[in-house]
Amino acid sequence: MTVSAAPPLARPAALTVIVPTRNEAHNIAPLLDRLDAAVPPGLAAEVLFVDDSCDNTPEVIEEMTTRCRLRVTVHHRPRPDGGLGGAVHEGIRRTAAPWIVVMDADLQHPPELAHRLALHGQESGADLVVASRYARGGSRAGLAGGYRAAVSRSSTALTKALFPRALRGISDPMSGFFAVRRDMLTRRPGSGAVLRPLGYKILLELAVRRPPRTVAELPYTFAERHAGRSKSSLREGTRFLRHLLVLRTTSIPRLPRLPRLRFAGHPRALRTAGLPARVTALGLIGLSGFLPNLALLALLTAVTPLHHLAAETLATQAAVLWNFLLAETLLPPPEPSRRRRSGRLAVFAALSNADLAARLPLTALLIAGTGWHPVPATAVLLVLFVATRLLLLERLLYRRT
């Protein structure tokens, strides 16, 4: 369902601001008032809401169109396919403006900066302009509590480690506030905007699948939410991790076809497999280590007086040994071996314990912030950290020459 009560623009829109919404009725009026006041009268701009709400958000938007100078349209999706990223993708498909700005409706993204992102891109020649909390002069002050700040920092570090080339020059790849030149999406003949959005990190999807020629950033202060509840959740976090895995294993050009993995009998296919197969194997090996890690952690916290951080340290060592033995069996290093087995174990253990050193303070924050038991808190963070670890292990120990 698409609704537009505002008169059409006298000339084609030069800028479309896409706002994905889900139950944001209380934020619509202040958002549109601030956008209306900020956008210069000479700039042909429109606002497109792509709505997945089950409240009266579409009706509130329709009412606001009568008092806005800007053209305002709402498209209500019958099904929220792809989450917030899917909503943004739908919005991109519905506009032909040369510049597109994506922002949230909760006023944590300052509306006064929206048109400036596009103007900065036009003046600088950049394809992508990111509003960054981490650029000089920016701030993440609106992140509620140490837990959310730690998750944001960890997610950013993980993402940049997985995609160092694609995210070069982007200090805040997790930002949901950015401007993109339409040419960036369509410049390759016949390719179109080939995006597979999943969850709410559409900027990451754009930067990896449709790499910009040039990137610019503008700092901003991430404000407190005006009204409503955050859309961040364990489900969205799981979607994000799944999205990282899909992007990492499908965005590498000119790789051989992934062979069928065989874990019984001959592991020869894995010994000679391309990167996606070996990364997949290491990922499964890492996941198999969850069981001894979490089982021993549960046992130690239940029957010993050990603090949960000490128990997690001991449990990790058991998982490290389990993972190493499986990796050596299924993914032996290139011949001739660059390191003896004892040396490989040392590297394996060092990386795993570096992972542990980064994970322990986050575990403490997560437990303090949510009241969770150490076992589920550890499980969530193990999933978050395993991707970086397995890619480093593949590069250092099991990479084909």
mmCIF file of C-alpha atoms in Angstrom:
data_model
loop_
_atom_site.group_PDB
_atom_site.id
_atom_site.type_symbol
_atom_site.label_atom_id
_atom_site.label_comp_id
_atom_site.label_asym_id
_atom_site.label_seq_id
_atom_site.Cartn_x
_atom_site.Cartn_y
_atom_site.Cartn_z
ATOM 1 C CA MET A 1 0.000 0.000 0.000
ATOM 2 C CA THR A 2 1.448 3.370 -1.048
ATOM 3 C CA VAL A 3 -0.080 6.628 0.165
ATOM 4 C CA SER A 4 0.855 10.165 -0.871
ATOM 5 C CA ALA A 5 -1.293 13.088 0.154
ATOM 6 C CA ALA A 6 1.218 15.809 -0.724
ATOM 7 C CA PRO A 7 1.183 17.516 -4.120
ATOM 8 C CA PRO A 8 3.727 16.237 -6.645
ATOM 9 C CA LEU A 9 7.053 18.014 -6.952
ATOM 10 C CA ALA A 10 7.282 20.709 -9.599
ATOM 11 C CA ARG A 11 10.468 19.026 -10.863
ATOM 12 C CA PRO A 12 11.975 15.570 -10.339
ATOM 13 C CA ALA A 13 13.378 14.956 -6.889
ATOM 14 C CA ALA A 14 17.116 15.547 -6.551
ATOM 15 C CA LEU A 15 17.115 13.849 -3.150
ATOM 16 C CA THR A 16 15.006 11.122 -1.581
ATOM 17 C CA VAL A 17 15.238 10.536 2.158
ATOM 18 C CA ILE A 18 14.294 6.913 2.864
ATOM 19 C CA VAL A 19 13.088 6.226 6.397
ATOM 20 C CA PRO A 20 12.300 2.599 7.339
ATOM 21 C CA THR A 21 9.716 2.532 10.120
ATOM 22 C CA ARG A 22 8.205 0.010 12.479
ATOM 23 C CA ASN A 23 5.850 1.318 15.144
ATOM 24 C CA GLU A 24 7.277 4.852 15.159
ATOM 25 C CA ALA A 25 4.033 6.843 15.382
ATOM 26 C CA HIS A 26 5.306 9.134 18.167
ATOM 27 C CA ASN A 27 8.466 10.069 16.241
ATOM 28 C CA ILE A 28 6.915 11.010 12.888
ATOM 29 C CA ALA A 29 5.811 14.581 13.659
ATOM 30 C CA PRO A 30 9.102 15.851 15.149
ATOM 31 C CA LEU A 31 11.092 14.058 12.448
ATOM 32 C CA LEU A 32 9.149 15.651 9.579
ATOM 33 C CA ASP A 33 9.043 19.069 11.267
ATOM 34 C CA ARG A 34 12.840 19.069 11.586
ATOM 35 C CA LEU A 35 13.400 17.779 8.050
ATOM 36 C CA ASP A 36 10.967 20.351 6.674
ATOM 37 C CA ALA A 37 12.788 23.169 8.456
ATOM 38 C CA ALA A 38 16.283 21.986 7.524
ATOM 39 C CA VAL A 39 16.025 21.224 3.798
ATOM 40 C CA PRO A 40 16.640 24.409 1.742
ATOM 41 C CA PRO A 41 13.610 25.566 -0.303
ATOM 42 C CA GLY A 42 15.612 25.353 -3.533
ATOM 43 C CA LEU A 43 16.376 21.649 -3.107
ATOM 44 C CA ALA A 44 13.805 19.330 -4.684
ATOM 45 C CA ALA A 45 13.579 16.721 -1.946
ATOM 46 C CA GLU A 46 11.076 14.066 -0.906
ATOM 47 C CA VAL A 47 10.673 11.744 2.069
ATOM 48 C CA LEU A 48 9.757 8.108 1.516
ATOM 49 C CA PHE A 49 8.696 6.047 4.526
ATOM 50 C CA VAL A 50 8.854 2.281 4.027
ATOM 51 C CA ASP A 51 6.704 0.983 6.818
ATOM 52 C CA ASP A 52 6.464 -2.396 8.553
ATOM 53 C CA SER A 53 4.302 -1.178 11.439
ATOM 54 C CA CYS A 54 1.413 -2.850 13.194
ATOM 55 C CA ASP A 55 0.340 0.422 14.865
ATOM 56 C CA ASN A 56 -1.032 3.649 13.361
ATOM 57 C CA THR A 57 2.293 4.909 11.972
ATOM 58 C CA PRO A 58 1.024 5.018 8.325
ATOM 59 C CA GLU A 59 -2.007 7.069 9.357
ATOM 60 C CA VAL A 60 0.169 9.538 11.290
ATOM 61 C CA ILE A 61 2.444 9.957 8.264
ATOM 62 C CA GLU A 62 -0.550 10.579 6.001
ATOM 63 C CA GLU A 63 -1.871 13.246 8.385
ATOM 64 C CA MET A 64 1.537 14.969 8.463
ATOM 65 C CA THR A 65 1.707 15.322 4.678
ATOM 66 C CA THR A 66 -0.854 18.136 4.765
ATOM 67 C CA ARG A 67 1.426 20.393 6.834
ATOM 68 C CA CYS A 68 4.778 19.553 5.198
ATOM 69 C CA ARG A 69 6.442 21.568 2.471
ATOM 70 C CA LEU A 70 8.325 18.425 1.430
ATOM 71 C CA ARG A 71 6.597 15.719 -0.570
ATOM 72 C CA VAL A 72 5.976 12.786 1.786
ATOM 73 C CA THR A 73 5.063 9.250 0.733
ATOM 74 C CA VAL A 74 4.503 6.107 2.770
ATOM 75 C CA HIS A 75 4.691 2.591 1.410
ATOM 76 C CA HIS A 76 3.359 0.009 3.846
ATOM 77 C CA ARG A 77 4.747 -3.465 3.193
ATOM 78 C CA PRO A 78 2.380 -6.388 3.795
ATOM 79 C CA ARG A 79 5.345 -8.508 4.947
ATOM 80 C CA PRO A 80 8.599 -7.241 6.538
ATOM 81 C CA ASP A 81 10.875 -9.282 4.246
ATOM 82 C CA GLY A 82 14.565 -8.730 5.017
ATOM 83 C CA GLY A 83 13.899 -6.606 8.090
ATOM 84 C CA LEU A 84 15.015 -2.976 8.033
ATOM 85 C CA GLY A 85 17.550 -3.684 5.291
ATOM 86 C CA GLY A 86 14.801 -5.108 3.132
ATOM 87 C CA ALA A 87 12.729 -1.979 3.738
ATOM 88 C CA VAL A 88 15.588 0.257 2.600
ATOM 89 C CA HIS A 89 16.105 -1.889 -0.489
ATOM 90 C CA GLU A 90 12.402 -1.556 -1.302
ATOM 91 C CA GLY A 91 12.703 2.215 -0.917
ATOM 92 C CA ILE A 92 15.701 2.367 -3.272
ATOM 93 C CA ARG A 93 13.674 0.499 -5.892
ATOM 94 C CA ARG A 94 10.863 3.055 -5.586
ATOM 95 C CA THR A 95 12.850 6.215 -6.237
ATOM 96 C CA ALA A 96 14.765 7.603 -9.212
ATOM 97 C CA ALA A 97 16.429 10.507 -7.378
ATOM 98 C CA PRO A 98 20.173 10.885 -8.084
ATOM 99 C CA TRP A 99 20.892 11.030 -4.344
ATOM 100 C CA ILE A 100 19.401 8.801 -1.645
ATOM 101 C CA VAL A 101 19.737 9.366 2.096
ATOM 102 C CA VAL A 102 18.919 6.565 4.540
ATOM 103 C CA MET A 103 18.120 7.392 8.165
ATOM 104 C CA ASP A 104 16.149 6.094 11.140
ATOM 105 C CA ALA A 105 12.903 7.601 12.390
ATOM 106 C CA ASP A 106 13.784 7.683 16.100
ATOM 107 C CA LEU A 107 15.702 11.032 15.943
ATOM 108 C CA GLN A 108 18.980 9.432 16.990
ATOM 109 C CA HIS A 109 20.079 10.519 13.504
ATOM 110 C CA PRO A 110 19.826 14.338 13.378
ATOM 111 C CA PRO A 111 17.425 15.292 10.547
ATOM 112 C CA GLU A 112 19.347 18.555 10.025
ATOM 113 C CA LEU A 113 22.293 16.533 8.668
ATOM 114 C CA ALA A 114 20.313 14.518 6.093
ATOM 115 C CA HIS A 115 20.493 16.891 3.121
ATOM 116 C CA ARG A 116 24.039 17.931 4.038
ATOM 117 C CA LEU A 117 25.236 14.358 3.477
ATOM 118 C CA ALA A 118 24.008 14.451 -0.120
ATOM 119 C CA LEU A 119 25.320 17.982 -0.743
ATOM 120 C CA HIS A 120 28.727 16.981 0.616
ATOM 121 C CA GLY A 121 28.787 13.997 -1.730
ATOM 122 C CA GLN A 122 27.818 16.188 -4.688
ATOM 123 C CA GLU A 123 30.518 18.757 -3.885
ATOM 124 C CA SER A 124 33.272 16.250 -3.126
ATOM 125 C CA GLY A 125 32.483 13.784 -5.912
ATOM 126 C CA ALA A 126 32.072 10.920 -3.427
ATOM 127 C CA ASP A 127 29.753 8.012 -4.211
ATOM 128 C CA LEU A 128 28.987 7.317 -0.564
ATOM 129 C CA VAL A 129 28.874 9.718 2.385
ATOM 130 C CA VAL A 130 28.646 8.105 5.823
ATOM 131 C CA ALA A 131 27.481 9.910 8.947
ATOM 132 C CA SER A 132 29.995 8.554 11.445
ATOM 133 C CA ARG A 133 29.930 8.362 15.220
ATOM 134 C CA TYR A 134 33.624 7.464 15.214
ATOM 135 C CA ALA A 135 35.049 10.142 12.899
ATOM 136 C CA ARG A 136 36.815 13.087 14.539
ATOM 137 C CA GLY A 137 34.107 15.287 16.064
ATOM 138 C CA GLY A 138 31.521 12.506 16.237
ATOM 139 C CA SER A 139 30.024 10.919 19.332
ATOM 140 C CA ARG A 140 28.049 7.799 20.261
ATOM 141 C CA ALA A 141 26.581 9.504 23.343
ATOM 142 C CA GLY A 142 23.075 8.246 22.611
ATOM 143 C CA LEU A 143 24.000 4.578 23.042
ATOM 144 C CA ALA A 144 22.228 3.542 26.221
ATOM 145 C CA GLY A 145 24.677 2.085 28.735
ATOM 146 C CA GLY A 146 28.053 0.380 28.552
ATOM 147 C CA TYR A 147 26.593 -2.835 27.152
ATOM 148 C CA ARG A 148 25.246 -1.269 23.949
ATOM 149 C CA ALA A 149 28.436 0.770 23.508
ATOM 150 C CA ALA A 150 30.547 -2.386 23.888
ATOM 151 C CA VAL A 151 28.394 -4.314 21.413
ATOM 152 C CA SER A 152 28.647 -1.436 18.923
ATOM 153 C CA ARG A 153 32.436 -1.252 19.211
ATOM 154 C CA SER A 154 32.832 -5.036 18.990
ATOM 155 C CA SER A 155 30.546 -5.327 15.979
ATOM 156 C CA THR A 156 32.421 -2.518 14.225
ATOM 157 C CA ALA A 157 35.803 -4.120 14.927
ATOM 158 C CA LEU A 158 34.600 -7.539 13.757
ATOM 159 C CA THR A 159 33.135 -6.128 10.552
ATOM 160 C CA LYS A 160 36.245 -4.127 9.664
ATOM 161 C CA ALA A 161 38.430 -7.176 10.342
ATOM 162 C CA LEU A 162 36.357 -9.307 7.966
ATOM 163 C CA PHE A 163 36.204 -6.689 5.177
ATOM 164 C CA PRO A 164 39.353 -4.548 5.487
ATOM 165 C CA ARG A 165 39.507 -3.628 1.798
ATOM 166 C CA ALA A 166 35.823 -2.939 1.189
ATOM 167 C CA LEU A 167 35.529 -0.838 4.372
ATOM 168 C CA ARG A 168 38.730 1.164 3.954
ATOM 169 C CA GLY A 169 37.890 4.790 4.712
ATOM 170 C CA ILE A 170 34.672 3.938 6.588
ATOM 171 C CA SER A 171 35.111 4.395 10.325
ATOM 172 C CA ASP A 172 31.497 3.497 11.137
ATOM 173 C CA PRO A 173 30.378 0.601 8.883
ATOM 174 C CA MET A 174 27.502 -0.133 11.258
ATOM 175 C CA SER A 175 25.984 3.314 10.691
ATOM 176 C CA GLY A 176 22.378 3.436 9.558
ATOM 177 C CA PHE A 177 22.729 7.060 8.418
ATOM 178 C CA PHE A 178 24.323 7.708 5.028
ATOM 179 C CA ALA A 179 23.880 9.156 1.542
ATOM 180 C CA VAL A 180 24.514 7.172 -1.625
ATOM 181 C CA ARG A 181 24.741 8.302 -5.241
ATOM 182 C CA ARG A 182 22.324 6.346 -7.427
ATOM 183 C CA ASP A 183 25.057 5.924 -10.053
ATOM 184 C CA MET A 184 26.912 3.748 -7.551
ATOM 185 C CA LEU A 185 24.078 1.233 -7.704
ATOM 186 C CA THR A 186 23.598 1.177 -11.466
ATOM 187 C CA ARG A 187 26.904 2.067 -13.144
ATOM 188 C CA ARG A 188 27.718 -1.531 -14.158
ATOM 189 C CA PRO A 189 25.765 -2.308 -17.348
ATOM 190 C CA GLY A 190 22.997 -4.808 -16.792
ATOM 191 C CA SER A 191 23.877 -5.475 -13.140
ATOM 192 C CA GLY A 192 21.461 -3.161 -11.349
ATOM 193 C CA ALA A 193 21.388 -2.877 -7.586
ATOM 194 C CA VAL A 194 22.311 -6.451 -6.753
ATOM 195 C CA LEU A 195 21.629 -6.459 -3.034
ATOM 196 C CA ARG A 196 20.550 -9.211 -0.678
ATOM 197 C CA PRO A 197 19.650 -7.279 2.483
ATOM 198 C CA LEU A 198 19.183 -9.150 5.730
ATOM 199 C CA GLY A 199 18.529 -7.315 8.983
ATOM 200 C CA TYR A 200 19.401 -3.689 9.561
ATOM 201 C CA LYS A 201 22.988 -3.173 8.324
ATOM 202 C CA ILE A 202 22.271 -2.023 4.774
ATOM 203 C CA LEU A 203 25.396 0.185 4.624
ATOM 204 C CA LEU A 204 27.592 -2.895 5.023
ATOM 205 C CA GLU A 205 25.652 -4.613 2.238
ATOM 206 C CA LEU A 206 26.166 -1.638 -0.093
ATOM 207 C CA ALA A 207 29.875 -1.185 0.668
ATOM 208 C CA VAL A 208 30.698 -4.870 0.120
ATOM 209 C CA ARG A 209 28.441 -5.758 -2.819
ATOM 210 C CA ARG A 210 28.531 -2.402 -4.655
ATOM 211 C CA PRO A 211 31.908 -0.898 -3.658
ATOM 212 C CA PRO A 212 32.020 2.898 -4.003
ATOM 213 C CA ARG A 213 34.829 4.547 -5.945
ATOM 214 C CA THR A 214 35.207 7.226 -3.295
ATOM 215 C CA VAL A 215 33.904 7.548 0.256
ATOM 216 C CA ALA A 216 33.466 10.608 2.466
ATOM 217 C CA GLU A 217 32.387 10.940 6.087
ATOM 218 C CA LEU A 218 30.697 13.585 8.186
ATOM 219 C CA PRO A 219 30.833 13.322 11.993
ATOM 220 C CA TYR A 220 27.650 13.446 14.013
ATOM 221 C CA THR A 221 26.444 12.930 17.557
ATOM 222 C CA PHE A 222 24.269 9.855 17.978
ATOM 223 C CA ALA A 223 21.371 11.212 20.037
ATOM 224 C CA GLU A 224 19.095 9.548 22.549
ATOM 225 C CA ARG A 225 15.965 7.890 21.194
ATOM 226 C CA HIS A 226 13.026 10.330 21.144
ATOM 227 C CA ALA A 227 10.258 7.763 21.679
ATOM 228 C CA GLY A 228 9.523 4.096 21.245
ATOM 229 C CA ARG A 229 11.792 1.106 21.740
ATOM 230 C CA SER A 230 15.069 0.120 20.117
ATOM 231 C CA LYS A 231 14.804 -2.425 17.286
ATOM 232 C CA SER A 232 18.080 -4.040 18.364
ATOM 233 C CA SER A 233 17.461 -7.517 19.728
ATOM 234 C CA LEU A 234 19.003 -10.952 19.959
ATOM 235 C CA ARG A 235 17.110 -11.836 16.768
ATOM 236 C CA GLU A 236 18.574 -8.847 14.910
ATOM 237 C CA GLY A 237 22.008 -9.745 16.281
ATOM 238 C CA THR A 238 21.642 -13.266 14.927
ATOM 239 C CA ARG A 239 20.574 -11.869 11.562
ATOM 240 C CA PHE A 240 23.641 -9.636 11.575
ATOM 241 C CA LEU A 241 26.017 -12.542 12.217
ATOM 242 C CA ARG A 242 24.328 -14.621 9.522
ATOM 243 C CA HIS A 243 24.626 -11.664 7.151
ATOM 244 C CA LEU A 244 28.363 -11.375 7.887
ATOM 245 C CA LEU A 245 28.857 -15.050 7.073
ATOM 246 C CA VAL A 246 26.880 -14.765 3.814
ATOM 247 C CA LEU A 247 28.763 -11.635 2.738
ATOM 248 C CA ARG A 248 32.157 -13.092 3.600
ATOM 249 C CA THR A 249 31.583 -16.306 1.676
ATOM 250 C CA THR A 250 29.858 -14.817 -1.384
ATOM 251 C CA SER A 251 31.701 -11.545 -1.983
ATOM 252 C CA ILE A 252 35.128 -13.010 -2.892
ATOM 253 C CA PRO A 253 35.671 -12.866 -6.678
ATOM 254 C CA ARG A 254 36.989 -15.648 -8.897
ATOM 255 C CA LEU A 255 36.962 -18.445 -6.352
ATOM 256 C CA PRO A 256 36.657 -22.111 -7.286
ATOM 257 C CA ARG A 257 33.335 -23.847 -6.860
ATOM 258 C CA LEU A 258 32.720 -24.988 -3.316
ATOM 259 C CA PRO A 259 33.240 -28.760 -3.150
ATOM 260 C CA ARG A 260 31.079 -31.033 -1.049
ATOM 261 C CA LEU A 261 32.536 -31.266 2.442
ATOM 262 C CA ARG A 262 33.290 -34.780 3.685
ATOM 263 C CA PHE A 263 34.123 -35.152 7.341
ATOM 264 C CA ALA A 264 34.237 -38.947 7.396
ATOM 265 C CA GLY A 265 36.733 -41.079 5.511
ATOM 266 C CA HIS A 266 38.931 -38.960 3.248
ATOM 267 C CA PRO A 267 39.396 -35.277 4.104
ATOM 268 C CA ARG A 268 41.283 -34.792 0.825
ATOM 269 C CA ALA A 269 38.564 -32.527 -0.594
ATOM 270 C CA LEU A 270 39.100 -30.125 2.292
ATOM 271 C CA ARG A 271 42.888 -30.238 1.985
ATOM 272 C CA THR A 272 42.723 -28.849 -1.560
ATOM 273 C CA ALA A 273 39.495 -26.858 -1.293
ATOM 274 C CA GLY A 274 39.164 -23.167 -2.036
ATOM 275 C CA LEU A 275 38.746 -20.486 0.614
ATOM 276 C CA PRO A 276 34.951 -20.758 1.139
ATOM 277 C CA ALA A 277 35.172 -24.517 1.780
ATOM 278 C CA ARG A 278 38.047 -24.214 4.247
ATOM 279 C CA VAL A 279 36.420 -21.263 6.025
ATOM 280 C CA THR A 280 33.176 -23.235 6.226
ATOM 281 C CA ALA A 281 35.067 -26.206 7.645
ATOM 282 C CA LEU A 282 36.840 -24.032 10.212
ATOM 283 C CA GLY A 283 33.505 -22.469 11.118
ATOM 284 C CA LEU A 284 31.983 -25.899 11.743
ATOM 285 C CA ILE A 285 35.058 -26.912 13.731
ATOM 286 C CA GLY A 286 34.692 -23.740 15.804
ATOM 287 C CA LEU A 287 31.000 -24.406 16.374
ATOM 288 C CA SER A 288 31.815 -27.953 17.500
ATOM 289 C CA GLY A 289 34.017 -26.430 20.202
ATOM 290 C CA PHE A 290 30.999 -24.671 21.697
ATOM 291 C CA LEU A 291 29.827 -27.911 23.302
ATOM 292 C CA PRO A 292 32.948 -28.691 25.409
ATOM 293 C CA ASN A 293 33.379 -24.996 26.185
ATOM 294 C CA LEU A 294 29.839 -24.396 27.417
ATOM 295 C CA ALA A 295 29.501 -27.804 29.078
ATOM 296 C CA LEU A 296 32.671 -27.322 31.115
ATOM 297 C CA LEU A 297 31.690 -23.724 31.933
ATOM 298 C CA ALA A 298 28.296 -24.882 33.204
ATOM 299 C CA LEU A 299 29.959 -27.586 35.304
ATOM 300 C CA LEU A 300 32.579 -25.260 36.809
ATOM 301 C CA THR A 301 30.081 -22.534 37.697
ATOM 302 C CA ALA A 302 27.699 -25.090 39.218
ATOM 303 C CA VAL A 303 30.041 -27.198 41.380
ATOM 304 C CA THR A 304 33.067 -24.980 42.106
ATOM 305 C CA PRO A 305 33.478 -21.603 43.802
ATOM 306 C CA LEU A 306 35.326 -20.228 40.753
ATOM 307 C CA HIS A 307 34.306 -16.818 39.443
ATOM 308 C CA HIS A 308 32.624 -17.136 36.061
ATOM 309 C CA LEU A 309 35.540 -15.358 34.299
ATOM 310 C CA ALA A 310 38.057 -17.880 35.670
ATOM 311 C CA ALA A 311 35.721 -20.741 34.770
ATOM 312 C CA GLU A 312 35.363 -19.372 31.237
ATOM 313 C CA THR A 313 39.153 -19.180 30.881
ATOM 314 C CA LEU A 314 39.550 -22.856 31.822
ATOM 315 C CA ALA A 315 36.644 -23.928 29.613
ATOM 316 C CA THR A 316 38.172 -22.101 26.662
ATOM 317 C CA GLN A 317 41.395 -24.106 26.956
ATOM 318 C CA ALA A 318 39.446 -27.362 26.594
ATOM 319 C CA ALA A 319 37.692 -25.989 23.509
ATOM 320 C CA VAL A 320 41.012 -24.816 22.036
ATOM 321 C CA LEU A 321 42.498 -28.306 22.280
ATOM 322 C CA TRP A 322 39.364 -29.886 20.795
ATOM 323 C CA ASN A 323 39.288 -27.424 17.894
ATOM 324 C CA PHE A 324 43.010 -27.820 17.195
ATOM 325 C CA LEU A 325 42.824 -31.602 16.981
ATOM 326 C CA LEU A 326 39.874 -31.423 14.576
ATOM 327 C CA ALA A 327 41.551 -28.757 12.421
ATOM 328 C CA GLU A 328 44.762 -30.790 12.196
ATOM 329 C CA THR A 329 42.779 -33.834 11.084
ATOM 330 C CA LEU A 330 40.548 -32.127 8.533
ATOM 331 C CA LEU A 331 42.681 -29.183 7.381
ATOM 332 C CA PRO A 332 46.366 -30.112 7.567
ATOM 333 C CA PRO A 333 48.703 -27.231 6.643
ATOM 334 C CA PRO A 334 50.423 -26.963 3.258
ATOM 335 C CA GLU A 335 53.345 -29.246 2.613
ATOM 336 C CA PRO A 336 56.131 -28.734 3.395
ATOM 337 C CA SER A 337 54.795 -27.525 6.710
ATOM 338 C CA ARG A 338 55.874 -24.038 7.686
ATOM 339 C CA ARG A 339 55.573 -24.899 11.372
ATOM 340 C CA ARG A 340 55.850 -28.000 13.516
ATOM 341 C CA ARG A 341 52.630 -29.196 15.121
ATOM 342 C CA SER A 342 53.700 -27.743 18.470
ATOM 343 C CA GLY A 343 54.232 -24.363 16.785
ATOM 344 C CA ARG A 344 50.831 -24.513 15.144
ATOM 345 C CA LEU A 345 49.256 -25.345 18.497
ATOM 346 C CA ALA A 346 50.997 -22.318 20.009
ATOM 347 C CA VAL A 347 49.619 -20.016 17.290
ATOM 348 C CA PHE A 348 46.184 -21.626 17.542
ATOM 349 C CA ALA A 349 46.133 -21.185 21.318
ATOM 350 C CA ALA A 350 47.484 -17.633 21.154
ATOM 351 C CA LEU A 351 44.746 -16.502 18.753
ATOM 352 C CA SER A 352 42.052 -18.261 20.746
ATOM 353 C CA ASN A 353 43.234 -16.684 23.984
ATOM 354 C CA ALA A 354 43.519 -13.256 22.392
ATOM 355 C CA ASP A 355 39.881 -13.801 21.460
ATOM 356 C CA LEU A 356 39.240 -14.752 25.090
ATOM 357 C CA ALA A 357 40.994 -11.625 26.434
ATOM 358 C CA ALA A 358 38.740 -9.439 24.274
ATOM 359 C CA ARG A 359 35.652 -11.478 25.144
ATOM 360 C CA LEU A 360 35.953 -11.560 28.946
ATOM 361 C CA PRO A 361 35.218 -7.863 29.633
ATOM 362 C CA LEU A 362 32.300 -7.995 27.186
ATOM 363 C CA THR A 363 30.962 -11.078 28.967
ATOM 364 C CA ALA A 364 31.117 -9.202 32.277
ATOM 365 C CA LEU A 365 29.298 -6.219 30.733
ATOM 366 C CA LEU A 366 26.661 -8.448 29.167
ATOM 367 C CA ILE A 367 25.981 -10.269 32.438
ATOM 368 C CA ALA A 368 25.870 -7.006 34.372
ATOM 369 C CA GLY A 369 23.617 -5.340 31.792
ATOM 370 C CA THR A 370 21.152 -8.191 31.299
ATOM 371 C CA GLY A 371 21.408 -10.380 34.394
ATOM 372 C CA TRP A 372 22.028 -13.416 32.200
ATOM 373 C CA HIS A 373 23.691 -16.573 33.471
ATOM 374 C CA PRO A 374 27.366 -16.874 32.323
ATOM 375 C CA VAL A 375 26.574 -19.783 29.964
ATOM 376 C CA PRO A 376 24.131 -17.988 27.577
ATOM 377 C CA ALA A 377 26.186 -14.776 27.799
ATOM 378 C CA THR A 378 29.300 -16.711 26.766
ATOM 379 C CA ALA A 379 27.422 -18.460 23.963
ATOM 380 C CA VAL A 380 26.291 -15.163 22.408
ATOM 381 C CA LEU A 381 29.792 -13.692 22.439
ATOM 382 C CA LEU A 382 31.384 -16.909 21.158
ATOM 383 C CA VAL A 383 29.199 -16.620 18.071
ATOM 384 C CA LEU A 384 30.237 -12.976 17.654
ATOM 385 C CA PHE A 385 33.978 -13.666 17.870
ATOM 386 C CA VAL A 386 34.312 -16.990 16.071
ATOM 387 C CA ALA A 387 34.170 -15.494 12.547
ATOM 388 C CA THR A 388 37.259 -13.316 13.019
ATOM 389 C CA ARG A 389 39.184 -16.106 14.673
ATOM 390 C CA LEU A 390 38.488 -18.704 12.004
ATOM 391 C CA LEU A 391 39.481 -16.334 9.173
ATOM 392 C CA LEU A 392 42.772 -15.509 10.920
ATOM 393 C CA LEU A 393 43.470 -19.197 11.506
ATOM 394 C CA GLU A 394 42.812 -20.002 7.856
ATOM 395 C CA ARG A 395 45.175 -17.243 6.748
ATOM 396 C CA LEU A 396 47.984 -18.076 9.202
ATOM 397 C CA LEU A 397 47.923 -21.891 9.433
ATOM 398 C CA TYR A 398 45.827 -23.607 6.778
ATOM 399 C CA ARG A 399 45.984 -21.347 3.728
ATOM 400 C CA ARG A 400 46.735 -23.079 0.427
ATOM 401 C CA THR A 401 49.892 -21.869 -1.297
#
